[in-house]
PDB file of C-alpha atoms in Angstrom:
ATOM      1  CA  GLY A 496       0.000   0.000   0.000  1.00  0.00           C
ATOM      2  CA  LEU A 497       2.721   2.565   0.836  1.00  0.00           C
ATOM      3  CA  ARG A 498       4.997   1.876  -2.132  1.00  0.00           C
ATOM      4  CA  ASN A 499       2.184   1.997  -4.693  1.00  0.00           C
ATOM      5  CA  ARG A 500       0.777   5.132  -3.018  1.00  0.00           C
ATOM      6  CA  ARG A 501      -2.557   3.560  -2.007  1.00  0.00           C
ATOM      7  CA  LEU A 502      -1.712   4.479   1.598  1.00  0.00           C
ATOM      8  CA  ASP A 503      -0.083   7.614   2.996  1.00  0.00           C
ATOM      9  CA  ALA A 504       1.080   5.848   6.158  1.00  0.00           C
ATOM     10  CA  ALA A 505       0.634   2.702   8.216  1.00  0.00           C
ATOM     11  CA  LEU A 506       0.610   2.075  11.950  1.00  0.00           C
ATOM     12  CA  THR A 507       2.728  -1.065  12.200  1.00  0.00           C
ATOM     13  CA  LEU A 508       5.505  -2.950  13.914  1.00  0.00           C
ATOM     14  CA  ARG A 509       9.025  -1.753  13.075  1.00  0.00           C
ATOM     15  CA  PRO A 510      10.018  -3.439   9.798  1.00  0.00           C
ATOM     16  CA  SER A 511      13.477  -4.874   9.147  1.00  0.00           C
ATOM     17  CA  ALA A 512      16.140  -2.538   7.784  1.00  0.00           C
ATOM     18  CA  ALA A 513      15.964  -4.346   4.432  1.00  0.00           C
ATOM     19  CA  ALA A 514      12.237  -3.558   4.130  1.00  0.00           C
ATOM     20  CA  MET A 515      12.748   0.150   4.838  1.00  0.00           C
ATOM     21  CA  HIS A 516      14.036   1.184   1.397  1.00  0.00           C
ATOM     22  CA  GLY A 517      12.371   4.515   0.628  1.00  0.00           C
ATOM     23  CA  LEU A 518      10.355   4.409   3.848  1.00  0.00           C
ATOM     24  CA  LYS A 519      10.752   5.972   7.268  1.00  0.00           C
ATOM     25  CA  PHE A 520       9.565   4.663  10.642  1.00  0.00           C
ATOM     26  CA  GLU A 521       8.574   7.004  13.480  1.00  0.00           C
ATOM     27  CA  PRO A 522       8.226   5.105  16.788  1.00  0.00           C
ATOM     28  CA  VAL A 523       5.030   5.663  18.770  1.00  0.00           C
ATOM     29  CA  MET A 524       5.023   2.990  21.509  1.00  0.00           C
ATOM     30  CA  ARG A 525       7.216   0.194  22.799  1.00  0.00           C
ATOM     31  CA  TYR A 526       5.442  -2.853  24.225  1.00  0.00           C
ATOM     32  CA  PRO A 527       6.901  -5.570  26.458  1.00  0.00           C
ATOM     33  CA  ALA A 528       7.192  -8.992  24.859  1.00  0.00           C
ATOM     34  CA  GLY A 529       5.781 -12.139  26.407  1.00  0.00           C
ATOM     35  CA  ILE A 530       3.355 -14.927  25.703  1.00  0.00           C
ATOM     36  CA  VAL A 531      -0.360 -15.166  25.239  1.00  0.00           C
ATOM     37  CA  CYS A 532      -1.826 -18.331  26.716  1.00  0.00           C
ATOM     38  CA  SER A 533      -5.263 -19.769  27.303  1.00  0.00           C
ATOM     39  CA  LEU A 534      -6.920 -18.964  30.613  1.00  0.00           C
ATOM     40  CA  GLU A 535      -6.592 -22.648  31.583  1.00  0.00           C
ATOM     41  CA  ASP A 536      -2.817 -22.729  31.004  1.00  0.00           C
ATOM     42  CA  PRO A 537      -0.875 -22.907  34.300  1.00  0.00           C
ATOM     43  CA  VAL A 538       1.317 -20.013  33.095  1.00  0.00           C
ATOM     44  CA  ALA A 539      -1.774 -17.768  33.089  1.00  0.00           C
ATOM     45  CA  ARG A 540      -1.532 -17.610  36.879  1.00  0.00           C
ATOM     46  CA  GLU A 541       2.055 -16.298  36.766  1.00  0.00           C
ATOM     47  CA  THR A 542       3.045 -12.621  36.800  1.00  0.00           C
ATOM     48  CA  SER A 543       5.943 -13.257  34.397  1.00  0.00           C
ATOM     49  CA  VAL A 544       7.469 -16.163  32.494  1.00  0.00           C
ATOM     50  CA  ARG A 545      11.089 -17.168  31.952  1.00  0.00           C
ATOM     51  CA  ILE A 546      11.925 -17.835  28.296  1.00  0.00           C
ATOM     52  CA  PRO A 547      13.563 -21.229  28.930  1.00  0.00           C
ATOM     53  CA  SER A 548      10.326 -22.499  30.507  1.00  0.00           C
ATOM     54  CA  ILE A 549       8.385 -22.127  27.239  1.00  0.00           C
ATOM     55  CA  LYS A 550      10.946 -23.610  24.828  1.00  0.00           C
ATOM     56  CA  GLY A 551       9.509 -26.710  23.240  1.00  0.00           C
ATOM     57  CA  ARG A 552       5.865 -25.689  23.743  1.00  0.00           C
ATOM     58  CA  ASP A 553       3.415 -25.775  20.845  1.00  0.00           C
ATOM     59  CA  LEU A 554       3.259 -22.341  19.236  1.00  0.00           C
ATOM     60  CA  VAL A 555       0.583 -20.332  17.519  1.00  0.00           C
ATOM     61  CA  THR A 556       2.279 -17.966  15.072  1.00  0.00           C
ATOM     62  CA  TYR A 557       1.604 -15.406  12.386  1.00  0.00           C
ATOM     63  CA  ARG A 558       1.896 -16.562   8.774  1.00  0.00           C
ATOM     64  CA  THR A 559       5.233 -15.865   7.133  1.00  0.00           C
ATOM     65  CA  LYS A 560       3.534 -14.196   4.160  1.00  0.00           C
ATOM     66  CA  GLU A 561       1.841 -11.537   6.299  1.00  0.00           C
ATOM     67  CA  PHE A 562       4.673 -11.122   8.842  1.00  0.00           C
ATOM     68  CA  PRO A 563       7.973 -12.041   7.159  1.00  0.00           C
ATOM     69  CA  ASN A 564      10.180 -10.915  10.071  1.00  0.00           C
ATOM     70  CA  TYR A 565       8.165 -12.639  12.789  1.00  0.00           C
ATOM     71  CA  PHE A 566       9.969 -15.999  12.684  1.00  0.00           C
ATOM     72  CA  GLN A 567      13.381 -14.342  12.787  1.00  0.00           C
ATOM     73  CA  TRP A 568      12.261 -12.310  15.819  1.00  0.00           C
ATOM     74  CA  ILE A 569      10.637 -15.234  17.655  1.00  0.00           C
ATOM     75  CA  SER A 570      13.703 -17.441  17.034  1.00  0.00           C
ATOM     76  CA  LYS A 571      15.926 -14.720  18.459  1.00  0.00           C
ATOM     77  CA  VAL A 572      13.658 -14.230  21.504  1.00  0.00           C
ATOM     78  CA  LEU A 573      13.507 -17.958  22.254  1.00  0.00           C
ATOM     79  CA  GLY A 574      17.165 -18.538  21.386  1.00  0.00           C
ATOM     80  CA  VAL A 575      16.434 -21.356  18.929  1.00  0.00           C
ATOM     81  CA  ARG A 576      16.674 -21.958  15.194  1.00  0.00           C
ATOM     82  CA  ARG A 577      13.466 -21.639  13.203  1.00  0.00           C
ATOM     83  CA  SER A 578      13.550 -25.374  12.493  1.00  0.00           C
ATOM     84  CA  GLU A 579      13.308 -25.974  16.265  1.00  0.00           C
ATOM     85  CA  LEU A 580      10.034 -24.032  16.655  1.00  0.00           C
ATOM     86  CA  ARG A 581       7.032 -26.303  17.307  1.00  0.00           C
ATOM     87  CA  ILE A 582       4.443 -24.515  15.198  1.00  0.00           C
ATOM     88  CA  ASN A 583       0.970 -25.911  15.782  1.00  0.00           C
ATOM     89  CA  ALA A 584      -1.057 -23.188  14.024  1.00  0.00           C
ATOM     90  CA  GLU A 585      -0.346 -20.231  11.725  1.00  0.00           C
ATOM     91  CA  CYS A 586      -2.708 -17.258  11.659  1.00  0.00           C
ATOM     92  CA  ASP A 587      -3.333 -14.308   9.351  1.00  0.00           C
ATOM     93  CA  ASP A 588      -3.751 -11.706  12.087  1.00  0.00           C
ATOM     94  CA  ALA A 589      -3.953 -10.986  15.810  1.00  0.00           C
ATOM     95  CA  LEU A 590      -7.617 -12.058  16.014  1.00  0.00           C
ATOM     96  CA  GLY A 591      -6.648 -15.436  14.593  1.00  0.00           C
ATOM     97  CA  ILE A 592      -3.825 -15.718  17.141  1.00  0.00           C
ATOM     98  CA  VAL A 593      -6.245 -14.989  19.980  1.00  0.00           C
ATOM     99  CA  ALA A 594      -8.791 -17.531  18.714  1.00  0.00           C
ATOM    100  CA  ALA A 595      -6.183 -20.277  18.241  1.00  0.00           C
ATOM    101  CA  VAL A 596      -4.620 -19.681  21.657  1.00  0.00           C
ATOM    102  CA  GLU A 597      -8.037 -19.522  23.325  1.00  0.00           C
ATOM    103  CA  SER A 598      -8.971 -22.887  21.799  1.00  0.00           C
ATOM    104  CA  GLY A 599      -5.829 -24.490  23.249  1.00  0.00           C
ATOM    105  CA  ARG A 600      -3.722 -24.842  20.086  1.00  0.00           C
ATOM    106  CA  GLY A 601      -0.641 -23.469  21.898  1.00  0.00           C
ATOM    107  CA  ILE A 602       0.913 -20.260  23.151  1.00  0.00           C
ATOM    108  CA  ALA A 603       1.923 -17.236  21.090  1.00  0.00           C
ATOM    109  CA  VAL A 604       4.989 -15.052  21.531  1.00  0.00           C
ATOM    110  CA  THR A 605       3.911 -11.470  21.004  1.00  0.00           C
ATOM    111  CA  GLY A 606       3.738  -7.997  22.496  1.00  0.00           C
ATOM    112  CA  GLN A 607       1.462  -6.676  25.215  1.00  0.00           C
ATOM    113  CA  PHE A 608      -0.461  -4.672  22.584  1.00  0.00           C
ATOM    114  CA  ILE A 609      -2.476  -7.822  21.923  1.00  0.00           C
ATOM    115  CA  ASN A 610      -4.406  -7.114  25.140  1.00  0.00           C
ATOM    116  CA  ALA A 611      -6.352  -4.398  23.309  1.00  0.00           C
ATOM    117  CA  ILE A 612      -7.628  -7.032  20.876  1.00  0.00           C
ATOM    118  CA  ALA A 613      -7.862 -10.055  23.171  1.00  0.00           C
ATOM    119  CA  GLY A 614      -9.890  -8.641  26.021  1.00  0.00           C
ATOM    120  CA  ARG A 615     -10.306 -11.381  28.617  1.00  0.00           C
ATOM    121  CA  ARG A 616     -10.322 -14.308  26.182  1.00  0.00           C
ATOM    122  CA  VAL A 617      -6.627 -15.123  26.748  1.00  0.00           C
ATOM    123  CA  HIS A 618      -3.951 -13.974  29.172  1.00  0.00           C
ATOM    124  CA  PHE A 619      -0.750 -12.056  28.358  1.00  0.00           C
ATOM    125  CA  VAL A 620       2.237 -12.934  30.560  1.00  0.00           C
ATOM    126  CA  PRO A 621       5.351 -10.760  30.082  1.00  0.00           C
ATOM    127  CA  PHE A 622       8.818 -12.279  29.965  1.00  0.00           C
ATOM    128  CA  THR A 623      10.808 -12.001  33.190  1.00  0.00           C
ATOM    129  CA  SER A 624      13.657 -10.514  31.146  1.00  0.00           C
ATOM    130  CA  THR A 625      12.880  -7.066  29.764  1.00  0.00           C
ATOM    131  CA  THR A 626      15.397  -7.474  26.935  1.00  0.00           C
ATOM    132  CA  HIS A 627      12.733  -8.062  24.291  1.00  0.00           C
ATOM    133  CA  SER A 628      10.025  -5.663  23.197  1.00  0.00           C
ATOM    134  CA  LEU A 629       8.032  -4.733  20.124  1.00  0.00           C
ATOM    135  CA  GLU A 630       7.971  -1.219  18.748  1.00  0.00           C
ATOM    136  CA  VAL A 631       4.869   0.144  17.025  1.00  0.00           C
ATOM    137  CA  GLY A 632       5.065   3.273  14.946  1.00  0.00           C
ATOM    138  CA  LEU A 633       4.126   5.225  11.872  1.00  0.00           C
ATOM    139  CA  LEU A 634       5.621   3.973   8.599  1.00  0.00           C
ATOM    140  CA  TYR A 635       5.529   6.397   5.674  1.00  0.00           C
ATOM    141  CA  ARG A 636       7.265   7.276   2.401  1.00  0.00           C
ATOM    142  CA  ARG A 637      10.501   9.155   3.085  1.00  0.00           C
ATOM    143  CA  SER A 638      10.136  11.463   0.078  1.00  0.00           C
ATOM    144  CA  ALA A 639       7.344  14.039   0.076  1.00  0.00           C
ATOM    145  CA  PRO A 640       5.126  12.929   2.969  1.00  0.00           C
ATOM    146  CA  SER A 641       1.519  14.039   2.530  1.00  0.00           C
ATOM    147  CA  GLU A 642      -0.030  16.792   4.622  1.00  0.00           C
ATOM    148  CA  ARG A 643      -1.908  14.162   6.659  1.00  0.00           C
ATOM    149  CA  VAL A 644       1.344  12.360   7.453  1.00  0.00           C
ATOM    150  CA  LYS A 645       2.933  15.651   8.507  1.00  0.00           C
ATOM    151  CA  GLN A 646       0.002  16.234  10.887  1.00  0.00           C
ATOM    152  CA  LEU A 647       0.404  12.757  12.353  1.00  0.00           C
ATOM    153  CA  LEU A 648       4.145  13.291  12.796  1.00  0.00           C
ATOM    154  CA  GLN A 649       3.464  16.578  14.556  1.00  0.00           C
ATOM    155  CA  ALA A 650       0.995  14.872  16.900  1.00  0.00           C
ATOM    156  CA  ILE A 651       3.519  12.100  17.628  1.00  0.00           C
ATOM    157  CA  SER A 652       6.310  14.572  18.356  1.00  0.00           C
ATOM    158  CA  THR A 653       4.228  16.535  20.878  1.00  0.00           C
ATOM    159  CA  ARG A 654       2.855  13.558  22.844  1.00  0.00           C
ATOM    160  CA  THR A 655       4.204  12.387  26.175  1.00  0.00           C
ATOM    161  CA  PRO A 656       6.717   9.550  25.587  1.00  0.00           C
ATOM    162  CA  GLN A 657       5.607   6.075  26.742  1.00  0.00           C
TER     163      GLN A 657
END
């Protein structure tokens, strides 16, 4: 959408450096990383989870086509090769992740932003280590941003940092 000028901007996760050609990313929020689990999962009662304790668990993930950098990120977070991930379900979007986790297909490694979508259907448990996070921001064309994008950038620059 951005490259073919159908969109002026997108609110998205920070893309990889390779995907940024001709685009610029303005951070808006940083969210702690952790897991989303079903309400029945024993981890749901914990206040945080250690990464080694979830290695080897069945995972619910985003599809590679829609989120090409996700598997690289999740492998880095878990400290395993992609071939070692036990993927039980792949989903198109966050709603699909929530539904698959809720139905017991596995856990998902994601950011706390999923709480806004999930409500009380699943439980987010942050990692004990605060090393990993997900950054959400405004992605737009570097050359000649539209007036609407300039207004958004102005609003972002005057907000209280979070």
